[in-house]
mmCIF file of C-alpha atoms and ligand atoms in Angstrom:
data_model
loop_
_atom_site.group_PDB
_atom_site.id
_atom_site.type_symbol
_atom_site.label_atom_id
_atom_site.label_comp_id
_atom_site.label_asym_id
_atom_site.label_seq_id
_atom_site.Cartn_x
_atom_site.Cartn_y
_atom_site.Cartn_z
ATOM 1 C CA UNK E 1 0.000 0.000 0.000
ATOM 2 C CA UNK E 2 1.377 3.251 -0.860
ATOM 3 C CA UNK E 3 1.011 6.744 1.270
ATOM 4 C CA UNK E 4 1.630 10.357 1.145
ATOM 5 C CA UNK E 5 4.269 12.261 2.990
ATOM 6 C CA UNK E 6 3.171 16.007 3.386
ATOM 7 C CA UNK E 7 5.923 16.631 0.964
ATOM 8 C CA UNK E 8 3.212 14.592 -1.419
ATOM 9 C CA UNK E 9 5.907 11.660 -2.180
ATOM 10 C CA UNK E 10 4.496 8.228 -2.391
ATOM 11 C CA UNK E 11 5.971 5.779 0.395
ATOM 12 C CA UNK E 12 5.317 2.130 1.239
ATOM 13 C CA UNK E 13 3.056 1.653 3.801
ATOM 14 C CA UNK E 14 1.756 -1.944 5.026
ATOM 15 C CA UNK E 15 -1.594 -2.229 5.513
ATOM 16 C CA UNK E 16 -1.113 -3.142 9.260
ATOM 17 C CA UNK E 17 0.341 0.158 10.153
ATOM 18 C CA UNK E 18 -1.398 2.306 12.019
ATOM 19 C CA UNK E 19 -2.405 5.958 12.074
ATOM 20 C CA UNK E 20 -1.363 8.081 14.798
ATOM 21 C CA UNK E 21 -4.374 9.633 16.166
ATOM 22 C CA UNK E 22 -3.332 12.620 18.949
ATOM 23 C CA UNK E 23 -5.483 13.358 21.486
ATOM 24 C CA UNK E 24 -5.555 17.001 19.988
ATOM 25 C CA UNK E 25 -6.277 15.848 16.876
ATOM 26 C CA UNK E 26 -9.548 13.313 17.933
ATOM 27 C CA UNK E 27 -10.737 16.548 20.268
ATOM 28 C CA UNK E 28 -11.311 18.541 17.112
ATOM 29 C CA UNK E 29 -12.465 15.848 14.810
ATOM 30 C CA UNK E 30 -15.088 15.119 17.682
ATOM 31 C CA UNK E 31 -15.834 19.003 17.682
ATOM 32 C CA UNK E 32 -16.112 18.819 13.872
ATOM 33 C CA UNK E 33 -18.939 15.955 14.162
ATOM 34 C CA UNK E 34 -21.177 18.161 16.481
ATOM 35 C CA UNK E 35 -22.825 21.097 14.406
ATOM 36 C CA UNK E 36 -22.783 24.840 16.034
ATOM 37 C CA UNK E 37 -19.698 23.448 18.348
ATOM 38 C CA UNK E 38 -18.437 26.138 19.704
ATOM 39 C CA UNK E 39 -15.110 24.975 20.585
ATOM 40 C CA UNK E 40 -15.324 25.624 24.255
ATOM 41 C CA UNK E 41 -15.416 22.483 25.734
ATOM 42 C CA UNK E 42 -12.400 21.573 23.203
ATOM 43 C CA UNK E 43 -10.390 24.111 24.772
ATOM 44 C CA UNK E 44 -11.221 23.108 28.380
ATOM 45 C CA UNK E 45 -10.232 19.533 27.708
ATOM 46 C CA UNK E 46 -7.068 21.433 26.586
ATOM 47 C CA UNK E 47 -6.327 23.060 29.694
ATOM 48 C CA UNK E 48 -7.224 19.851 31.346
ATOM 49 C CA UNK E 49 -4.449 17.901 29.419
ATOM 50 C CA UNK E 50 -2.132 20.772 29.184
ATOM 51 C CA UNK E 51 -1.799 20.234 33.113
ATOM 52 C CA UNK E 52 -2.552 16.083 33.376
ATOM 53 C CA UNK E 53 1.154 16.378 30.885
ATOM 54 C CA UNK E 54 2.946 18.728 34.411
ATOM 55 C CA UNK E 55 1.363 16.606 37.031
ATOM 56 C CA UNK E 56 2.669 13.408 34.841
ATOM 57 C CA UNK E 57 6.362 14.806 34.330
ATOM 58 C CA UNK E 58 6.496 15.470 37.947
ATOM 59 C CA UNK E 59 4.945 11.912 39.466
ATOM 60 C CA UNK E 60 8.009 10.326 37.067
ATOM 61 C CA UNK E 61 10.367 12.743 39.408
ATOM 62 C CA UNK E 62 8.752 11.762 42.389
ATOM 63 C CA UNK E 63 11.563 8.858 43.556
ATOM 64 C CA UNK E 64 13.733 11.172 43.427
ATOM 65 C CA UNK E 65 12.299 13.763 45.019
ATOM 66 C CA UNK E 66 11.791 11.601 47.805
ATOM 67 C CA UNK E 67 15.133 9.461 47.912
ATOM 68 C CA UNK E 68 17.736 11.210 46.155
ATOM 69 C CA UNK E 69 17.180 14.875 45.989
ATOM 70 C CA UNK E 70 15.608 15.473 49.649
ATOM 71 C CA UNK E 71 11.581 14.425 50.856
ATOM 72 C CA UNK E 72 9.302 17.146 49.676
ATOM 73 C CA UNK E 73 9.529 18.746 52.910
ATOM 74 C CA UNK E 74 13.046 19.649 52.197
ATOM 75 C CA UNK E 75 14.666 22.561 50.639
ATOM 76 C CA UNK E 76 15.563 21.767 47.128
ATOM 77 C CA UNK E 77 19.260 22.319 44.960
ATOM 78 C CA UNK E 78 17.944 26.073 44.202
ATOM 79 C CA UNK E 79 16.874 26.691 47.472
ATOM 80 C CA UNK E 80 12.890 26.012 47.150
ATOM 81 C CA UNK E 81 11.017 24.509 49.514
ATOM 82 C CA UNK E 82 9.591 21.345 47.478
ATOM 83 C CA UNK E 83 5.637 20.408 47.425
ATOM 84 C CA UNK E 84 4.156 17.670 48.207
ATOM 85 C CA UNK E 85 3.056 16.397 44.923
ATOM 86 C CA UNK E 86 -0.818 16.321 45.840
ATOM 87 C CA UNK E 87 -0.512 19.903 46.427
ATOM 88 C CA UNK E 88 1.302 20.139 43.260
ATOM 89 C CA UNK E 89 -0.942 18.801 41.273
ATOM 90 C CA UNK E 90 -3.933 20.595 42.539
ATOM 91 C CA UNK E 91 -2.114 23.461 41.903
ATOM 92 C CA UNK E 92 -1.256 22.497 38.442
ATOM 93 C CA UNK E 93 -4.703 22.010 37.780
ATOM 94 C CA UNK E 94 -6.477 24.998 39.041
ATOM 95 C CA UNK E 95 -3.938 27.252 37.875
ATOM 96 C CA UNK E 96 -4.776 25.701 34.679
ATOM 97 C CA UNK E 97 -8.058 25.554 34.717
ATOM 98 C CA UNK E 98 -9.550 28.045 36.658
ATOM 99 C CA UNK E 99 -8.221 31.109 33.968
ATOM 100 C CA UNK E 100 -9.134 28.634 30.934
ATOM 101 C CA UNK E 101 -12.060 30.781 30.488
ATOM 102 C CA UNK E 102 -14.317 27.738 30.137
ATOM 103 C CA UNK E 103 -14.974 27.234 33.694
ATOM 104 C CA UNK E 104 -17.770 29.524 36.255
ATOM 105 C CA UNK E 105 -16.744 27.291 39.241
ATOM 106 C CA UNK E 106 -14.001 24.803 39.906
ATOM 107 C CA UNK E 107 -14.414 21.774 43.146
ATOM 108 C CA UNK E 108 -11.495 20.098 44.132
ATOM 109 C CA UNK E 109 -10.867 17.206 46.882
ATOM 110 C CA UNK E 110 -7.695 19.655 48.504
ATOM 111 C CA UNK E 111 -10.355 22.473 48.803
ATOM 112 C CA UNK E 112 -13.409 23.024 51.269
ATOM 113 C CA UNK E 113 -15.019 25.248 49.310
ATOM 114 C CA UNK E 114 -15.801 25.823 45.654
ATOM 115 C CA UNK E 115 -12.862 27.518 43.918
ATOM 116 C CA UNK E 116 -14.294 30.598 42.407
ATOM 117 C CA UNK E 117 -12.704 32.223 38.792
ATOM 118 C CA UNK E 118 -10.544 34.997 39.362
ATOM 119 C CA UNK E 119 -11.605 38.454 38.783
ATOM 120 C CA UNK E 120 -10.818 39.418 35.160
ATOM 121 C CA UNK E 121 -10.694 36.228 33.232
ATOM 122 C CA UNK E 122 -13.637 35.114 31.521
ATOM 123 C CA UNK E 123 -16.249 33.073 33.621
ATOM 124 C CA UNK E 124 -17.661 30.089 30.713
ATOM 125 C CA UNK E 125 -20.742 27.568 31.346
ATOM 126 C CA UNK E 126 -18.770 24.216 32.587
ATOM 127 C CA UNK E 127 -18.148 23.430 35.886
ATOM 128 C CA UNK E 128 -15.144 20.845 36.695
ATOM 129 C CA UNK E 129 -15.089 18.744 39.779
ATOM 130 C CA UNK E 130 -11.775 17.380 40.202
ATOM 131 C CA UNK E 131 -9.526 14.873 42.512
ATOM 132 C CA UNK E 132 -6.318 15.918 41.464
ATOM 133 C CA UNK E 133 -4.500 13.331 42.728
ATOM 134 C CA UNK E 134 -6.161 10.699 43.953
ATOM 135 C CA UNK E 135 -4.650 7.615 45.909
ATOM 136 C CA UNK E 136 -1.832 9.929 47.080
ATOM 137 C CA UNK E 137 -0.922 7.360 50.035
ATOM 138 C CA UNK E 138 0.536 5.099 47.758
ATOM 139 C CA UNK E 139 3.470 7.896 45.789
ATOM 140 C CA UNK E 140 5.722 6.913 48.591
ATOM 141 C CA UNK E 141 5.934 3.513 47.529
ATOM 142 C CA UNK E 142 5.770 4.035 43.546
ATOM 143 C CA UNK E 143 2.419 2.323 42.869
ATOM 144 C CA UNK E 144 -0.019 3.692 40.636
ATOM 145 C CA UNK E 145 -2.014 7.036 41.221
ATOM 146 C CA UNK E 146 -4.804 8.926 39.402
ATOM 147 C CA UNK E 147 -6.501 11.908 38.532
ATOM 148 C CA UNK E 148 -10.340 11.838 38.251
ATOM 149 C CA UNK E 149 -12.415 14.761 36.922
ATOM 150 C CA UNK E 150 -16.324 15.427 36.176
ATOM 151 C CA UNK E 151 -17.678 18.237 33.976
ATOM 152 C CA UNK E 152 -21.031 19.427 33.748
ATOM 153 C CA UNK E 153 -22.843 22.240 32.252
ATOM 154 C CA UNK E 154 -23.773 24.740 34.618
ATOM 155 C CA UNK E 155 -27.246 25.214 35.355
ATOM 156 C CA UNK E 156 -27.754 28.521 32.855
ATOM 157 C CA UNK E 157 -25.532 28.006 30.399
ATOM 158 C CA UNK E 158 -26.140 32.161 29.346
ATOM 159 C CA UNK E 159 -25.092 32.951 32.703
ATOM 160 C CA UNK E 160 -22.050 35.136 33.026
ATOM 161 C CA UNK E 161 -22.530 35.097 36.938
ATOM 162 C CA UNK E 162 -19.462 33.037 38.819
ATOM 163 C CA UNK E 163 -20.772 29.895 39.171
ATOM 164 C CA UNK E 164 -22.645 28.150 42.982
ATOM 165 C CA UNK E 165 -22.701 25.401 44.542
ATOM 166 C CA UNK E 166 -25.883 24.300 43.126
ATOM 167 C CA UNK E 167 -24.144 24.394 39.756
ATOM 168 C CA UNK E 168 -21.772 21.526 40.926
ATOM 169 C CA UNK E 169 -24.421 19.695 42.615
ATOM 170 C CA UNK E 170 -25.647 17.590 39.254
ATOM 171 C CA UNK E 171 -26.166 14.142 39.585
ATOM 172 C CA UNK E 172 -24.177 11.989 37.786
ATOM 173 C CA UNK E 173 -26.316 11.460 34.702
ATOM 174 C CA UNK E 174 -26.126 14.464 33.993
ATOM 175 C CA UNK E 175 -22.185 14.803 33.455
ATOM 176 C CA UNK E 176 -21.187 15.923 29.513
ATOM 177 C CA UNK E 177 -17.571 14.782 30.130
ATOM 178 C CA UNK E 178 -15.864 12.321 32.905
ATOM 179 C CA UNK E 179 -12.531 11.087 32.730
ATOM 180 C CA UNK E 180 -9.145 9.922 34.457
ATOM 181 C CA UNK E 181 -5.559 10.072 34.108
ATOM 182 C CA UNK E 182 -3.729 7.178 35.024
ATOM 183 C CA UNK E 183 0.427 7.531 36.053
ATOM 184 C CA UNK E 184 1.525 4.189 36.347
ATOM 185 C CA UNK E 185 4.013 2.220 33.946
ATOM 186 C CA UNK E 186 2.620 4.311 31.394
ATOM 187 C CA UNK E 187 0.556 7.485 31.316
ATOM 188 C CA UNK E 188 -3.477 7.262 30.277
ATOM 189 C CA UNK E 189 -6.018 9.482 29.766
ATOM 190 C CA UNK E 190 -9.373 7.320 29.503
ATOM 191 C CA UNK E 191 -12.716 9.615 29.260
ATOM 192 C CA UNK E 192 -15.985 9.358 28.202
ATOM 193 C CA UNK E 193 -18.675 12.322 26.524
ATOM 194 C CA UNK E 194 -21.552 10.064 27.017
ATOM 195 C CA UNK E 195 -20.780 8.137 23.666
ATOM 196 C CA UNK E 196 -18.531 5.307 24.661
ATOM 197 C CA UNK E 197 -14.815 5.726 26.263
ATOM 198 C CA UNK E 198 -12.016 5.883 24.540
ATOM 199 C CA UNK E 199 -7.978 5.581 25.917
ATOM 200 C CA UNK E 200 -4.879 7.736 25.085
ATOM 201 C CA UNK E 201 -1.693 6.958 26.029
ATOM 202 C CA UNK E 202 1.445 9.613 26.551
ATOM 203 C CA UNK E 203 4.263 9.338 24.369
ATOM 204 C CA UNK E 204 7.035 11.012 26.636
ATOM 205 C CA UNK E 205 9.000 11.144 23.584
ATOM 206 C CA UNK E 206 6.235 13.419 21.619
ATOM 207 C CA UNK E 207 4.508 14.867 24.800
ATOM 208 C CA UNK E 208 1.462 13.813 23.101
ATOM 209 C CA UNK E 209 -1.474 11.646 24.340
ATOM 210 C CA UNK E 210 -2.008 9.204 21.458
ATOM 211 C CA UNK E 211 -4.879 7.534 20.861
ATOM 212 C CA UNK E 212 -4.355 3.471 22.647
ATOM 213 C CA UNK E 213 -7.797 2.226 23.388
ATOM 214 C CA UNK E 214 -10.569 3.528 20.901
ATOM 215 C CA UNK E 215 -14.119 2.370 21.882
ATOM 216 C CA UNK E 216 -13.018 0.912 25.205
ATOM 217 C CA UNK E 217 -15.883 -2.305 26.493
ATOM 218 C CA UNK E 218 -15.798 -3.816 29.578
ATOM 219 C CA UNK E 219 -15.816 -7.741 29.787
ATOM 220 C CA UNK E 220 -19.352 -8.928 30.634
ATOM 221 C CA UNK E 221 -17.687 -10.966 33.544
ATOM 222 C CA UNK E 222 -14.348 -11.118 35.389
ATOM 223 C CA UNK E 223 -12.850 -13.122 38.081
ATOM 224 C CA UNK E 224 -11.121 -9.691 39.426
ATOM 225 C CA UNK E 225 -12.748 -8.867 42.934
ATOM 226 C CA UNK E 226 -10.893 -5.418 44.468
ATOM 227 C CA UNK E 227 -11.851 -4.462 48.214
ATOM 228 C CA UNK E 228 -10.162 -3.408 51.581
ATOM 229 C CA UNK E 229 -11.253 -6.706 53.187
ATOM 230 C CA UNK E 230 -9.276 -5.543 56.044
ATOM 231 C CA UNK E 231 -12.442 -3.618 56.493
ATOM 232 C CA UNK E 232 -14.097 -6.772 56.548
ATOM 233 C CA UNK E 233 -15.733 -6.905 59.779
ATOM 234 C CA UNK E 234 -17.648 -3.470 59.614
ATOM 235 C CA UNK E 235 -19.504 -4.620 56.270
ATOM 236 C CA UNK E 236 -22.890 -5.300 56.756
ATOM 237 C CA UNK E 237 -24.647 -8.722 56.937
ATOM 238 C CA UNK E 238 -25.189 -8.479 53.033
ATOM 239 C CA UNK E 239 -21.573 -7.368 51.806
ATOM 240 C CA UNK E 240 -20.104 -10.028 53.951
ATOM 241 C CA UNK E 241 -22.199 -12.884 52.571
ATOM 242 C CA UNK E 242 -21.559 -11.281 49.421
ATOM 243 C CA UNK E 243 -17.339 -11.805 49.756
ATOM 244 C CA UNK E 244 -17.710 -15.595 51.227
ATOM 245 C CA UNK E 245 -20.118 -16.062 47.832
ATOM 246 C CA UNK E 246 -17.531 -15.205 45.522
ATOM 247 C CA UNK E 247 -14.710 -16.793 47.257
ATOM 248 C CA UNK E 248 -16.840 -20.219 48.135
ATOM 249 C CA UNK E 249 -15.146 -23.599 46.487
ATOM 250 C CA UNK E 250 -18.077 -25.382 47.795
ATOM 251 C CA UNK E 251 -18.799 -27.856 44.718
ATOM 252 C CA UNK E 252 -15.970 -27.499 43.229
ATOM 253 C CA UNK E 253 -16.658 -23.699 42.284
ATOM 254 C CA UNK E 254 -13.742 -21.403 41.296
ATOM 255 C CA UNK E 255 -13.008 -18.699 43.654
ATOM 256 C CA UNK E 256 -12.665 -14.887 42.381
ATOM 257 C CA UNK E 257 -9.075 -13.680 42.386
ATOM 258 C CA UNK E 258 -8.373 -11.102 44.799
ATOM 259 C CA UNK E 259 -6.316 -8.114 43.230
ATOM 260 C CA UNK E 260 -6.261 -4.110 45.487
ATOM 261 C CA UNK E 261 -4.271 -1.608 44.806
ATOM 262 C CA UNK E 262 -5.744 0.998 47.232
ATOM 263 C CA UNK E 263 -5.776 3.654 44.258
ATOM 264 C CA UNK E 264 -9.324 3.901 42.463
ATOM 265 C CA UNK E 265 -7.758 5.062 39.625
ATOM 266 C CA UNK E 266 -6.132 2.098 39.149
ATOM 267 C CA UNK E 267 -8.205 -0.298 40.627
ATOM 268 C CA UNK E 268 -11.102 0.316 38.048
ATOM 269 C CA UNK E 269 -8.873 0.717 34.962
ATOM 270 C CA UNK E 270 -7.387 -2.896 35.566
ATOM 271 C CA UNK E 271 -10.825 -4.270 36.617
ATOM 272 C CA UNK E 272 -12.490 -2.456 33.291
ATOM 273 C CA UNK E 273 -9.878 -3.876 31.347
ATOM 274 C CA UNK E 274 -9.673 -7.368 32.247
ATOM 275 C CA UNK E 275 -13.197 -7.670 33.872
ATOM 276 C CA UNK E 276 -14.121 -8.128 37.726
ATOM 277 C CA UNK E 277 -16.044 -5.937 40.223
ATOM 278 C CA UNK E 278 -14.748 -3.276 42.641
ATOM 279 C CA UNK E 279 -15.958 -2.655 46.408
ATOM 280 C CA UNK E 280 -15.649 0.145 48.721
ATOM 281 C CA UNK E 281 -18.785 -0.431 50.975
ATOM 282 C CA UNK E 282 -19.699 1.380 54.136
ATOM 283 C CA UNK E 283 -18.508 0.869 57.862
ATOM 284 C CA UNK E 284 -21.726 -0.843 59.554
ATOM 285 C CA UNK E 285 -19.836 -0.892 63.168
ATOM 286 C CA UNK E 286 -17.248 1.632 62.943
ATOM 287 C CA UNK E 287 -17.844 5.513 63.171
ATOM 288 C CA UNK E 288 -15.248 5.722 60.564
ATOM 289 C CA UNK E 289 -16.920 5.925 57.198
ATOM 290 C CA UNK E 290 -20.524 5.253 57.623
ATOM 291 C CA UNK E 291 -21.766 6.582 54.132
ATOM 292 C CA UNK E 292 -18.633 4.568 52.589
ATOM 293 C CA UNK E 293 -14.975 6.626 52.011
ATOM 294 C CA UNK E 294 -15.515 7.613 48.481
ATOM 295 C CA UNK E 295 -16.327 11.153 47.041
ATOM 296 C CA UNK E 296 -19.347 11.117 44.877
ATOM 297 C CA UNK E 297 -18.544 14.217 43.186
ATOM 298 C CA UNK E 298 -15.120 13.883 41.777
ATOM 299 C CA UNK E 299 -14.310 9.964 42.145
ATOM 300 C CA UNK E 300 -17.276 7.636 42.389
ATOM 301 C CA UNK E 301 -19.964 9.468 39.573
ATOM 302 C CA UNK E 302 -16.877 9.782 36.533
ATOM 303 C CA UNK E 303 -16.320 6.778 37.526
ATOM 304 C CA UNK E 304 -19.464 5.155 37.082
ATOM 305 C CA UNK E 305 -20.219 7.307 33.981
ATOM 306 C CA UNK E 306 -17.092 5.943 32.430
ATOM 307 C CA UNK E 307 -18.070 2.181 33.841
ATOM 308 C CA UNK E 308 -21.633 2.973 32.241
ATOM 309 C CA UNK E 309 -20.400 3.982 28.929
ATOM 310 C CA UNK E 310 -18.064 0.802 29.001
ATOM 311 C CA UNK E 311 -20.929 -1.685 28.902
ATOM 312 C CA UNK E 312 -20.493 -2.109 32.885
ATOM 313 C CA UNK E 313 -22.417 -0.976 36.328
ATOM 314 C CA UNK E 314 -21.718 1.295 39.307
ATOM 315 C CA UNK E 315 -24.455 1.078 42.294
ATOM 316 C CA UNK E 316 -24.226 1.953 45.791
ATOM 317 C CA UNK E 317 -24.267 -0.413 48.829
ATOM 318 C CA UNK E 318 -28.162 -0.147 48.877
ATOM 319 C CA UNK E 319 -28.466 -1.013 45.009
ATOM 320 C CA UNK E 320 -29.123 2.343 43.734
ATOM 321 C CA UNK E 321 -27.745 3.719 40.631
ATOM 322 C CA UNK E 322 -24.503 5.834 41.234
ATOM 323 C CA UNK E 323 -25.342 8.263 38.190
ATOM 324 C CA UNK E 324 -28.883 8.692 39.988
ATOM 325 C CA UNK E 325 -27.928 10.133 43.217
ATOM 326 C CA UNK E 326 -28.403 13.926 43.719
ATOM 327 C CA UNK E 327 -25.412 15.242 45.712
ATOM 328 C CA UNK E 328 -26.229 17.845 48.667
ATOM 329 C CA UNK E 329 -22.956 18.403 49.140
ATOM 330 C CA UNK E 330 -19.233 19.162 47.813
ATOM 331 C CA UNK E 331 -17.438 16.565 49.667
ATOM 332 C CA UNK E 332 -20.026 14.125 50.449
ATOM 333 C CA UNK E 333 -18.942 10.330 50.174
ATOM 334 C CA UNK E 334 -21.036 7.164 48.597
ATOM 335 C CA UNK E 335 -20.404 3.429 48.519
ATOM 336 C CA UNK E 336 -19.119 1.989 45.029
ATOM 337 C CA UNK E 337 -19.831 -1.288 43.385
ATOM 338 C CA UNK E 338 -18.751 -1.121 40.376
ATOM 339 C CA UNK E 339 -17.287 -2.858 37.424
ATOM 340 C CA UNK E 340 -18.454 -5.577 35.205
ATOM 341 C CA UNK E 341 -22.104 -6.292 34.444
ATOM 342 C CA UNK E 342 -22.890 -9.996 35.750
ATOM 343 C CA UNK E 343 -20.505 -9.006 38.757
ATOM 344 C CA UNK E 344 -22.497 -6.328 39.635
ATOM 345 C CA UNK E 345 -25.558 -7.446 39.028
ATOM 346 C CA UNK E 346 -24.789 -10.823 40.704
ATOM 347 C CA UNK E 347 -23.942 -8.433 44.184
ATOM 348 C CA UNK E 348 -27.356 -6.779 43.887
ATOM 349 C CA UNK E 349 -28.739 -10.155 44.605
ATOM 350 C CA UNK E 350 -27.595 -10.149 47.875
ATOM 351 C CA UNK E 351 -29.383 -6.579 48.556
ATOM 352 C CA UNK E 352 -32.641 -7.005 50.221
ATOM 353 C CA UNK E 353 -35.240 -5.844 48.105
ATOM 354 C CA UNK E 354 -37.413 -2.312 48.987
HETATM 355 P P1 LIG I 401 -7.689 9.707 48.708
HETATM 356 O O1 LIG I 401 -8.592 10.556 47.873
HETATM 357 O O2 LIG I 401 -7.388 10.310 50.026
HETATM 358 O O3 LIG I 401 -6.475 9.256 47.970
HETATM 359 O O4 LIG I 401 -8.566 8.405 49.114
HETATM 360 C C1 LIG I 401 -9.227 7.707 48.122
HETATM 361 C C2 LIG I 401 -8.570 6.379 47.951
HETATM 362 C C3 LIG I 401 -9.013 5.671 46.682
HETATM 363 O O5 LIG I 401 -8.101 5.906 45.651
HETATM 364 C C4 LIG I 401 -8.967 4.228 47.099
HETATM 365 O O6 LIG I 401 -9.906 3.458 46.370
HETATM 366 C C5 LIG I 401 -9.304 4.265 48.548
HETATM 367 O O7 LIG I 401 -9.004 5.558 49.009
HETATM 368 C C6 LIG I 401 -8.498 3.295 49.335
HETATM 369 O O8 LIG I 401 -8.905 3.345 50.651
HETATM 370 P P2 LIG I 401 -8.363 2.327 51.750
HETATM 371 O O9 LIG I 401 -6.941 2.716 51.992
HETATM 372 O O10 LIG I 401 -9.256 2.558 52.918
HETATM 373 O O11 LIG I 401 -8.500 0.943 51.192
HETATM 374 MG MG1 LIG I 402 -9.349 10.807 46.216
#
């Protein structure tokens, strides 16, 4: 098979070799598809990436922050003070993000309260919801940690008021863009618009996102199960039965394979890519986290929107659907079940019914 250059020569070109689709480039082809696009939300995704590329650069430097060139609480070769990287990253991102000129209202996990647009810059109808750097525990010890992020529309898209609260408190269904970034043995950016997910993976060498995983499915079913069972013994009555279900070899049956990172991030991505069911239920007999530890605003709803959109399921503890649930608040935390559809759907058979 025979190609152009740009220079317009003819090259040879085997049929197996693929095009190299940026993420850039499938942003504006997307764009291109929707009539009237105004190219805001393009640009925002921009921003978004622009800063997921920092935050990435510096989790690679993180050993040796830590071990070779002084902890992060140290003062640097120059003489800086360095950051912890959580901090850096949430920095990374709002600086980015919050003078895009896309945004009315920014929520982040590192912040109590919604992070307003500065005066001057150009106040646009998304609102982001982000966890900058989520599963931050586990930098120390080079595992794999994430960035999850939410966008809606705000609630008058004409408005040119700074964004409220109530404009970040959408339900999950309602999301026009959820996505994560992934730093582990490679870099990913996996999101969803509502019309499947697709995967990118960073090229260090190009600084470019390339497109890895196009129309991204979950297995139907897995033999992944992913859950603190050190937590164990505060799950209620149901959860527990649940566990002892899955890993029963009573007549002969095959046991689930346990696999837990402690990172979301990249607990899901695994579990959406080779199939299996993840589980962060509620404390029952502990005071500790009796609505469940996860954020509903900026990691369990992408999450599940992403899940959705990959042919799997994401429902709370009590069996309700994750993208249903109206938040009251910024910081408020769910339960998650979520992952592959027989998995889930085979939990929600051990959840007495209303
Ligand atoms: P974080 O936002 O403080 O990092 O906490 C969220 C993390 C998730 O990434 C992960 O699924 C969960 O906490 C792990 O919790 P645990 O250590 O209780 O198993
Ligand atoms: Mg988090």
């Amino acid at each position: 098979m025979k190609r152009k250059t740009i220079s317009g020569q003819l090259v040879n070109a085997s049929p197996k070799q693929k095009q190299l689709i940026s993420l850039s480039q499938f942003i504006i082809e997307e764009q291109l598809k929707i009539p009237y696009a105004s190219g805001e939300f393009s640009a925002l995704l921009n921003h978004l990436v622009y800063a997921a590329k920092i935050v990435g650069r510096e989790v690679r430097k993180a050993g040796l922050l830590d071990g070779i060139l002084g902890s992060t609480e140290d003062t640097n070769v120059q003489g800086e003070t360095q950051m912890k990287l959580d901090q850096y990253a949430d920095n990374a991102f709002n600086n980015s993000l919050k003078i895009c000129g896309h945004l009315c209202v920014l929520a982040s996990e590192e912040h109590e309260e919604v992070i307003q647009i500065p005066e001057g810059y150009a106040i646009g109808k998304y609102t982001m919801a982000i966890d900058p750097l989520d599963g931050s525990s586990n930098i120390d010890t080079n595992v794999s940690i994430g960035t999850i992020f939410s966008i809606h529309q705000r609630l008058d898209p004409g408005s040119k008021a700074p964004g409220e609260h109530k404009d970040l408190l959408q339900k999950g269904s309602k999301q026009i863009c959820a996505g994560y970034i992934i730093y582990g043995s490679s870099t990913m950016l996996v999101l969803t618009t509502g019309k499947g997910v697709t995967g990118f993976t960073l090229d260090p060498s190009l600084g470019e996102f390339l497109l890895s995983h196009p129309s991204m499915k979950t297995p139907e079913k897995g033999d992944i199960y992913s859950a603190n069972e050190g937590n164990a013994g505060y799950w209620s009555p149901e959860v527990q039965n649940y566990i002892s279900h899955i890993k029963s070899i009573e007549g002969g049956k095959k046991p689930k394979t346990g696999r837990y990172i402690g990172s979301l991030v990249a607990d899901v991505h695994r579990n959406l890519l080779k199939g299996g069911i993840f589980l962060y239920p509620n404390d029952t007999k502990s005071s500790k986290y009796p609505n469940g530890k996860l954020r509903l605003l900026y990691e369990a709803a992408p999450m599940a929107l992403i899940a959705e959109q990959a042919g799997g399921m994401a429902v709370t503890v009590k069996g309700e659907r994750v993208l249903d649930l109206q938040p009251t608040e910024l910081h408020e935390r769910t339960t998650l079940i979520i992952g592959s559809k027989n998995e889930v759907e085979e939990f929600l058979k051990f959840i007495p019914k209303k």
